[in-house]
Amino acid sequence: MIRITVWNENKHDQELDIVKKIYPEGIHGYIKSFLSKENDFEVRTATFYDDEHGLTEEVLSSTDVLIYWSHALQDEFSDEVAQRICTHVLSGMGLIALHSAHYSKMLRLLMGSTMTLKWKHDVEERLWCIDPLHPIAEGIPECITIPQEEMYGEPFDIPAPDDVIFAGWFSNGYVFRSGCTFTRGKGKIFYFQPGHETCPTYHIPEIQKIITNAVRFCAPKNIQRGIRENKEIKN
């Protein structure tokens, strides 16, 4: 059983009517709904407004893969909890960072870069699968058309990824490394660009399949979670 925690700010979901219409149970609730159809997934949710943002030591210790969506409250997120997430990734917890989570405190810490990019609202995206043999791309067509999405454009200030699986082409001409994997310590990370809150991107079956595949890819396999500490030798 893969234990998944889906985390979402849950700010736009409560404040904007358009987001309420697309995701009545919040982005976190919708992602949980399609992941829960998998027999080997155990899914729970947490939000910014929970105690310790819902990401306590107990929660993270019992999470195999953290799915993380953030946008408007990046600076308000606890430094302590951001560092706690990083520690668990280094010890083997998988991480899927969605859309504007590129600029979250925890991902900037893990990547060691500014994670800056260009952006523009409401353009068509063609998401090209450029590494079809990667496990995250299993069952995914060569191109997915997303009628309305927030454009992210290069240059994207990230360290060299392990893999670039998806590349986005946008109707205003910009391109972007839209699906990248990284390894930090024992943990696997997948960054995935599509998913602006005012667009029904997570309703697209192929997008759901990518996230489902990513959970299985990022889940720790045959490793013992833990961080080695400095140790003084006294003999």
PDB file of C-alpha atoms in Angstrom:
ATOM      1  CA  MET A   1       0.000   0.000   0.000  1.00  0.00           C
ATOM      2  CA  ILE A   2       1.328   3.448  -0.972  1.00  0.00           C
ATOM      3  CA  ARG A   3       0.422   6.082   1.613  1.00  0.00           C
ATOM      4  CA  ILE A   4      -0.261   9.448  -0.032  1.00  0.00           C
ATOM      5  CA  THR A   5      -0.836  12.883   1.497  1.00  0.00           C
ATOM      6  CA  VAL A   6      -2.348  15.447  -0.904  1.00  0.00           C
ATOM      7  CA  TRP A   7      -1.571  18.959   0.314  1.00  0.00           C
ATOM      8  CA  ASN A   8      -3.229  22.127  -0.961  1.00  0.00           C
ATOM      9  CA  GLU A   9      -3.297  25.721   0.276  1.00  0.00           C
ATOM     10  CA  ASN A  10      -7.114  25.688  -0.011  1.00  0.00           C
ATOM     11  CA  LYS A  11      -7.200  29.482  -0.295  1.00  0.00           C
ATOM     12  CA  HIS A  12      -8.482  30.007  -3.854  1.00  0.00           C
ATOM     13  CA  ASP A  13     -10.789  27.017  -3.378  1.00  0.00           C
ATOM     14  CA  GLN A  14     -12.646  28.877  -0.620  1.00  0.00           C
ATOM     15  CA  GLU A  15     -12.485  32.431  -1.999  1.00  0.00           C
ATOM     16  CA  LEU A  16     -12.975  32.248  -5.794  1.00  0.00           C
ATOM     17  CA  ASP A  17     -16.307  31.156  -7.265  1.00  0.00           C
ATOM     18  CA  ILE A  18     -14.677  29.864 -10.449  1.00  0.00           C
ATOM     19  CA  VAL A  19     -12.439  27.526  -8.444  1.00  0.00           C
ATOM     20  CA  LYS A  20     -15.380  26.397  -6.285  1.00  0.00           C
ATOM     21  CA  LYS A  21     -17.247  25.483  -9.485  1.00  0.00           C
ATOM     22  CA  ILE A  22     -14.357  23.480 -10.961  1.00  0.00           C
ATOM     23  CA  TYR A  23     -13.237  21.862  -7.689  1.00  0.00           C
ATOM     24  CA  PRO A  24     -16.177  21.889  -5.226  1.00  0.00           C
ATOM     25  CA  GLU A  25     -14.206  19.807  -2.708  1.00  0.00           C
ATOM     26  CA  GLY A  26     -10.989  21.740  -3.323  1.00  0.00           C
ATOM     27  CA  ILE A  27      -8.067  20.777  -5.524  1.00  0.00           C
ATOM     28  CA  HIS A  28      -6.865  18.437  -2.799  1.00  0.00           C
ATOM     29  CA  GLY A  29     -10.250  16.761  -2.573  1.00  0.00           C
ATOM     30  CA  TYR A  30     -10.455  16.273  -6.325  1.00  0.00           C
ATOM     31  CA  ILE A  31      -6.970  14.793  -6.597  1.00  0.00           C
ATOM     32  CA  LYS A  32      -7.803  12.484  -3.694  1.00  0.00           C
ATOM     33  CA  SER A  33     -10.994  11.375  -5.474  1.00  0.00           C
ATOM     34  CA  PHE A  34      -9.246  10.011  -8.544  1.00  0.00           C
ATOM     35  CA  LEU A  35      -6.235   8.602  -6.710  1.00  0.00           C
ATOM     36  CA  SER A  36      -8.531   6.747  -4.309  1.00  0.00           C
ATOM     37  CA  LYS A  37      -9.757   4.606  -7.216  1.00  0.00           C
ATOM     38  CA  GLU A  38      -6.385   2.811  -7.158  1.00  0.00           C
ATOM     39  CA  ASN A  39      -6.507  -0.324  -4.986  1.00  0.00           C
ATOM     40  CA  ASP A  40      -2.934   0.105  -3.761  1.00  0.00           C
ATOM     41  CA  PHE A  41      -3.279   3.770  -2.730  1.00  0.00           C
ATOM     42  CA  GLU A  42      -4.223   5.048   0.722  1.00  0.00           C
ATOM     43  CA  VAL A  43      -4.979   8.776   0.402  1.00  0.00           C
ATOM     44  CA  ARG A  44      -5.500  11.569   2.920  1.00  0.00           C
ATOM     45  CA  THR A  45      -5.459  15.363   2.583  1.00  0.00           C
ATOM     46  CA  ALA A  46      -4.060  18.356   4.446  1.00  0.00           C
ATOM     47  CA  THR A  47      -4.221  22.126   3.917  1.00  0.00           C
ATOM     48  CA  PHE A  48      -2.438  25.314   4.866  1.00  0.00           C
ATOM     49  CA  TYR A  49      -5.012  26.110   7.546  1.00  0.00           C
ATOM     50  CA  ASP A  50      -4.512  22.894   9.529  1.00  0.00           C
ATOM     51  CA  ASP A  51      -2.247  22.904  12.590  1.00  0.00           C
ATOM     52  CA  GLU A  52       1.373  22.924  11.352  1.00  0.00           C
ATOM     53  CA  HIS A  53      -0.219  23.091   7.874  1.00  0.00           C
ATOM     54  CA  GLY A  54      -1.322  19.495   8.424  1.00  0.00           C
ATOM     55  CA  LEU A  55       2.253  18.320   7.868  1.00  0.00           C
ATOM     56  CA  THR A  56       3.285  17.279  11.338  1.00  0.00           C
ATOM     57  CA  GLU A  57       6.171  14.943  12.026  1.00  0.00           C
ATOM     58  CA  GLU A  58       3.654  12.153  12.576  1.00  0.00           C
ATOM     59  CA  VAL A  59       1.925  12.786   9.230  1.00  0.00           C
ATOM     60  CA  LEU A  60       5.131  12.989   7.201  1.00  0.00           C
ATOM     61  CA  SER A  61       6.589   9.910   8.909  1.00  0.00           C
ATOM     62  CA  SER A  62       3.584   7.935   7.670  1.00  0.00           C
ATOM     63  CA  THR A  63       3.590   9.430   4.146  1.00  0.00           C
ATOM     64  CA  ASP A  64       5.251   7.617   1.241  1.00  0.00           C
ATOM     65  CA  VAL A  65       4.454  10.321  -1.331  1.00  0.00           C
ATOM     66  CA  LEU A  66       3.532  13.945  -0.664  1.00  0.00           C
ATOM     67  CA  ILE A  67       1.594  15.711  -3.454  1.00  0.00           C
ATOM     68  CA  TYR A  68       1.902  19.471  -2.961  1.00  0.00           C
ATOM     69  CA  TRP A  69      -0.069  22.326  -4.605  1.00  0.00           C
ATOM     70  CA  SER A  70       0.651  25.916  -3.577  1.00  0.00           C
ATOM     71  CA  HIS A  71       0.340  29.413  -5.007  1.00  0.00           C
ATOM     72  CA  ALA A  72      -0.755  32.456  -3.003  1.00  0.00           C
ATOM     73  CA  LEU A  73       0.651  31.655   0.442  1.00  0.00           C
ATOM     74  CA  GLN A  74       4.235  30.723  -0.399  1.00  0.00           C
ATOM     75  CA  ASP A  75       5.808  33.343   1.878  1.00  0.00           C
ATOM     76  CA  GLU A  76       3.411  32.644   4.747  1.00  0.00           C
ATOM     77  CA  PHE A  77       4.292  28.948   4.847  1.00  0.00           C
ATOM     78  CA  SER A  78       6.213  27.954   7.973  1.00  0.00           C
ATOM     79  CA  ASP A  79       9.997  27.798   7.578  1.00  0.00           C
ATOM     80  CA  GLU A  80      10.059  24.993  10.124  1.00  0.00           C
ATOM     81  CA  VAL A  81       7.535  22.874   8.246  1.00  0.00           C
ATOM     82  CA  ALA A  82       9.291  23.547   4.923  1.00  0.00           C
ATOM     83  CA  GLN A  83      12.543  22.257   6.417  1.00  0.00           C
ATOM     84  CA  ARG A  84      10.669  19.272   7.877  1.00  0.00           C
ATOM     85  CA  ILE A  85       9.431  18.325   4.395  1.00  0.00           C
ATOM     86  CA  CYS A  86      12.968  18.592   3.028  1.00  0.00           C
ATOM     87  CA  THR A  87      14.295  16.322   5.763  1.00  0.00           C
ATOM     88  CA  HIS A  88      11.708  13.674   4.937  1.00  0.00           C
ATOM     89  CA  VAL A  89      12.444  13.876   1.205  1.00  0.00           C
ATOM     90  CA  LEU A  90      16.155  13.401   1.905  1.00  0.00           C
ATOM     91  CA  SER A  91      15.266  10.372   4.012  1.00  0.00           C
ATOM     92  CA  GLY A  92      13.237   8.786   1.209  1.00  0.00           C
ATOM     93  CA  MET A  93       9.734  10.288   1.038  1.00  0.00           C
ATOM     94  CA  GLY A  94       8.586  10.911  -2.535  1.00  0.00           C
ATOM     95  CA  LEU A  95       7.450  14.403  -3.557  1.00  0.00           C
ATOM     96  CA  ILE A  96       5.196  15.531  -6.421  1.00  0.00           C
ATOM     97  CA  ALA A  97       5.218  19.335  -6.722  1.00  0.00           C
ATOM     98  CA  LEU A  98       2.336  20.666  -8.820  1.00  0.00           C
ATOM     99  CA  HIS A  99       2.109  23.897 -10.799  1.00  0.00           C
ATOM    100  CA  SER A 100       3.018  26.972  -8.680  1.00  0.00           C
ATOM    101  CA  ALA A 101       4.671  24.753  -6.085  1.00  0.00           C
ATOM    102  CA  HIS A 102       7.798  25.436  -8.127  1.00  0.00           C
ATOM    103  CA  TYR A 103       8.142  28.564  -5.979  1.00  0.00           C
ATOM    104  CA  SER A 104       7.374  26.938  -2.635  1.00  0.00           C
ATOM    105  CA  LYS A 105       9.897  27.282   0.171  1.00  0.00           C
ATOM    106  CA  MET A 106      10.493  23.553   0.378  1.00  0.00           C
ATOM    107  CA  LEU A 107      11.184  23.135  -3.361  1.00  0.00           C
ATOM    108  CA  ARG A 108      13.518  26.128  -3.489  1.00  0.00           C
ATOM    109  CA  LEU A 109      15.412  24.619  -0.557  1.00  0.00           C
ATOM    110  CA  LEU A 110      15.627  21.211  -2.215  1.00  0.00           C
ATOM    111  CA  MET A 111      16.646  22.598  -5.614  1.00  0.00           C
ATOM    112  CA  GLY A 112      19.045  25.259  -4.332  1.00  0.00           C
ATOM    113  CA  SER A 113      17.932  27.737  -7.007  1.00  0.00           C
ATOM    114  CA  THR A 114      15.482  30.621  -7.455  1.00  0.00           C
ATOM    115  CA  MET A 115      12.957  28.483  -9.416  1.00  0.00           C
ATOM    116  CA  THR A 116      11.938  31.609 -11.367  1.00  0.00           C
ATOM    117  CA  LEU A 117      10.193  31.547 -14.761  1.00  0.00           C
ATOM    118  CA  LYS A 118       7.918  33.527 -17.099  1.00  0.00           C
ATOM    119  CA  TRP A 119       4.121  33.263 -16.900  1.00  0.00           C
ATOM    120  CA  LYS A 120       0.900  34.368 -18.586  1.00  0.00           C
ATOM    121  CA  HIS A 121      -2.736  33.445 -17.935  1.00  0.00           C
ATOM    122  CA  ASP A 122      -5.173  31.675 -20.233  1.00  0.00           C
ATOM    123  CA  VAL A 123      -3.378  30.188 -23.206  1.00  0.00           C
ATOM    124  CA  GLU A 124      -3.661  26.798 -24.901  1.00  0.00           C
ATOM    125  CA  GLU A 125      -0.977  24.281 -24.004  1.00  0.00           C
ATOM    126  CA  ARG A 126       0.195  21.256 -25.933  1.00  0.00           C
ATOM    127  CA  LEU A 127       1.951  18.945 -23.525  1.00  0.00           C
ATOM    128  CA  TRP A 128       4.411  16.793 -25.447  1.00  0.00           C
ATOM    129  CA  CYS A 129       5.694  13.500 -24.068  1.00  0.00           C
ATOM    130  CA  ILE A 130       9.382  13.560 -24.987  1.00  0.00           C
ATOM    131  CA  ASP A 131      10.514  10.539 -22.935  1.00  0.00           C
ATOM    132  CA  PRO A 132       7.824   7.932 -23.725  1.00  0.00           C
ATOM    133  CA  LEU A 133       9.782   5.064 -22.150  1.00  0.00           C
ATOM    134  CA  HIS A 134       9.894   6.684 -18.708  1.00  0.00           C
ATOM    135  CA  PRO A 135       7.610   5.000 -16.114  1.00  0.00           C
ATOM    136  CA  ILE A 136       5.722   8.270 -15.525  1.00  0.00           C
ATOM    137  CA  ALA A 137       4.860   8.335 -19.248  1.00  0.00           C
ATOM    138  CA  GLU A 138       3.367   4.828 -19.319  1.00  0.00           C
ATOM    139  CA  GLY A 139       0.062   4.881 -21.206  1.00  0.00           C
ATOM    140  CA  ILE A 140       0.386   8.581 -22.074  1.00  0.00           C
ATOM    141  CA  PRO A 141      -0.144   9.760 -25.681  1.00  0.00           C
ATOM    142  CA  GLU A 142       2.490  11.717 -27.583  1.00  0.00           C
ATOM    143  CA  CYS A 143       0.602  15.004 -27.123  1.00  0.00           C
ATOM    144  CA  ILE A 144      -2.100  16.200 -24.720  1.00  0.00           C
ATOM    145  CA  THR A 145      -3.983  19.374 -25.647  1.00  0.00           C
ATOM    146  CA  ILE A 146      -4.993  21.502 -22.657  1.00  0.00           C
ATOM    147  CA  PRO A 147      -7.443  24.117 -23.983  1.00  0.00           C
ATOM    148  CA  GLN A 148      -6.834  26.644 -21.202  1.00  0.00           C
ATOM    149  CA  GLU A 149      -3.842  26.758 -18.878  1.00  0.00           C
ATOM    150  CA  GLU A 150      -1.429  29.206 -17.264  1.00  0.00           C
ATOM    151  CA  MET A 151       1.672  29.504 -19.413  1.00  0.00           C
ATOM    152  CA  TYR A 152       5.027  28.917 -17.801  1.00  0.00           C
ATOM    153  CA  GLY A 153       7.991  29.809 -19.986  1.00  0.00           C
ATOM    154  CA  GLU A 154      11.741  29.412 -20.101  1.00  0.00           C
ATOM    155  CA  PRO A 155      14.206  30.260 -18.752  1.00  0.00           C
ATOM    156  CA  PHE A 156      13.224  28.087 -15.785  1.00  0.00           C
ATOM    157  CA  ASP A 157      15.909  28.424 -13.105  1.00  0.00           C
ATOM    158  CA  ILE A 158      16.272  24.820 -12.009  1.00  0.00           C
ATOM    159  CA  PRO A 159      19.297  22.548 -11.591  1.00  0.00           C
ATOM    160  CA  ALA A 160      19.788  19.899 -14.260  1.00  0.00           C
ATOM    161  CA  PRO A 161      16.917  17.391 -13.926  1.00  0.00           C
ATOM    162  CA  ASP A 162      17.444  13.642 -13.871  1.00  0.00           C
ATOM    163  CA  ASP A 163      14.814  13.374 -16.605  1.00  0.00           C
ATOM    164  CA  VAL A 164      12.694  15.767 -18.661  1.00  0.00           C
ATOM    165  CA  ILE A 165       9.612  13.726 -19.507  1.00  0.00           C
ATOM    166  CA  PHE A 166       7.185  16.389 -20.724  1.00  0.00           C
ATOM    167  CA  ALA A 167       7.696  19.648 -22.610  1.00  0.00           C
ATOM    168  CA  GLY A 168       4.963  22.270 -22.868  1.00  0.00           C
ATOM    169  CA  TRP A 169       4.362  24.329 -26.002  1.00  0.00           C
ATOM    170  CA  PHE A 170       1.984  27.275 -25.589  1.00  0.00           C
ATOM    171  CA  SER A 171      -0.133  29.063 -28.169  1.00  0.00           C
ATOM    172  CA  ASN A 172       1.802  32.311 -27.642  1.00  0.00           C
ATOM    173  CA  GLY A 173       5.011  30.545 -28.691  1.00  0.00           C
ATOM    174  CA  TYR A 174       6.698  29.856 -25.363  1.00  0.00           C
ATOM    175  CA  VAL A 175       8.080  26.460 -24.357  1.00  0.00           C
ATOM    176  CA  PHE A 176       8.725  24.953 -20.922  1.00  0.00           C
ATOM    177  CA  ARG A 177      10.201  21.876 -19.244  1.00  0.00           C
ATOM    178  CA  SER A 178       6.823  20.840 -17.874  1.00  0.00           C
ATOM    179  CA  GLY A 179       7.588  17.484 -16.276  1.00  0.00           C
ATOM    180  CA  CYS A 180      10.964  16.889 -14.635  1.00  0.00           C
ATOM    181  CA  THR A 181      12.362  14.426 -12.108  1.00  0.00           C
ATOM    182  CA  PHE A 182      15.082  14.988  -9.530  1.00  0.00           C
ATOM    183  CA  THR A 183      16.730  12.939  -6.806  1.00  0.00           C
ATOM    184  CA  ARG A 184      17.593  14.500  -3.467  1.00  0.00           C
ATOM    185  CA  GLY A 185      19.158  12.187  -0.918  1.00  0.00           C
ATOM    186  CA  LYS A 186      17.026   9.023  -0.949  1.00  0.00           C
ATOM    187  CA  GLY A 187      13.924  10.850  -2.214  1.00  0.00           C
ATOM    188  CA  LYS A 188      12.496  11.062  -5.733  1.00  0.00           C
ATOM    189  CA  ILE A 189      10.853  14.312  -6.848  1.00  0.00           C
ATOM    190  CA  PHE A 190       8.564  14.996  -9.819  1.00  0.00           C
ATOM    191  CA  TYR A 191       7.733  18.573 -10.769  1.00  0.00           C
ATOM    192  CA  PHE A 192       4.664  18.894 -13.032  1.00  0.00           C
ATOM    193  CA  GLN A 193       3.617  22.257 -14.480  1.00  0.00           C
ATOM    194  CA  PRO A 194      -0.075  21.969 -15.550  1.00  0.00           C
ATOM    195  CA  GLY A 195      -2.778  22.713 -12.970  1.00  0.00           C
ATOM    196  CA  HIS A 196      -3.716  26.391 -12.607  1.00  0.00           C
ATOM    197  CA  GLU A 197      -6.598  26.744 -10.154  1.00  0.00           C
ATOM    198  CA  THR A 198      -9.014  28.440 -12.584  1.00  0.00           C
ATOM    199  CA  CYS A 199      -8.549  25.754 -15.255  1.00  0.00           C
ATOM    200  CA  PRO A 200     -10.106  22.245 -15.108  1.00  0.00           C
ATOM    201  CA  THR A 201      -6.781  20.616 -15.947  1.00  0.00           C
ATOM    202  CA  TYR A 202      -7.008  17.903 -13.281  1.00  0.00           C
ATOM    203  CA  HIS A 203     -10.283  16.714 -14.863  1.00  0.00           C
ATOM    204  CA  ILE A 204      -8.330  15.543 -17.929  1.00  0.00           C
ATOM    205  CA  PRO A 205      -7.894  11.731 -17.733  1.00  0.00           C
ATOM    206  CA  GLU A 206      -4.367  11.795 -19.142  1.00  0.00           C
ATOM    207  CA  ILE A 207      -3.276  14.351 -16.527  1.00  0.00           C
ATOM    208  CA  GLN A 208      -4.731  12.107 -13.830  1.00  0.00           C
ATOM    209  CA  LYS A 209      -2.811   9.161 -15.297  1.00  0.00           C
ATOM    210  CA  ILE A 210       0.471  11.113 -15.195  1.00  0.00           C
ATOM    211  CA  ILE A 211      -0.024  11.963 -11.520  1.00  0.00           C
ATOM    212  CA  THR A 212      -0.977   8.350 -10.744  1.00  0.00           C
ATOM    213  CA  ASN A 213       2.130   7.072 -12.536  1.00  0.00           C
ATOM    214  CA  ALA A 214       4.260   9.646 -10.705  1.00  0.00           C
ATOM    215  CA  VAL A 215       3.039   8.396  -7.335  1.00  0.00           C
ATOM    216  CA  ARG A 216       4.243   4.891  -8.142  1.00  0.00           C
ATOM    217  CA  PHE A 217       7.552   6.224  -9.492  1.00  0.00           C
ATOM    218  CA  CYS A 218       8.265   8.462  -6.488  1.00  0.00           C
ATOM    219  CA  ALA A 219       7.175   6.005  -3.788  1.00  0.00           C
ATOM    220  CA  PRO A 220      10.160   4.666  -1.813  1.00  0.00           C
ATOM    221  CA  LYS A 221      11.067   1.089  -2.698  1.00  0.00           C
ATOM    222  CA  ASN A 222      13.066  -1.219  -0.464  1.00  0.00           C
ATOM    223  CA  ILE A 223      14.770   1.565   1.467  1.00  0.00           C
ATOM    224  CA  GLN A 224      14.884   2.305   5.153  1.00  0.00           C
ATOM    225  CA  ARG A 225      13.751   5.852   5.841  1.00  0.00           C
ATOM    226  CA  GLY A 226      16.100   7.913   7.966  1.00  0.00           C
ATOM    227  CA  ILE A 227      18.806  10.582   7.988  1.00  0.00           C
ATOM    228  CA  ARG A 228      22.375   9.809   8.980  1.00  0.00           C
ATOM    229  CA  GLU A 229      23.815  12.153  11.579  1.00  0.00           C
ATOM    230  CA  ASN A 230      27.353  13.319  12.326  1.00  0.00           C
ATOM    231  CA  LYS A 231      28.903  10.820  14.717  1.00  0.00           C
ATOM    232  CA  GLU A 232      31.968  11.303  16.872  1.00  0.00           C
ATOM    233  CA  ILE A 233      34.295   8.302  17.150  1.00  0.00           C
ATOM    234  CA  LYS A 234      35.704   8.112  20.677  1.00  0.00           C
ATOM    235  CA  ASN A 235      38.018   5.080  20.532  1.00  0.00           C
TER     236      ASN A 235
END
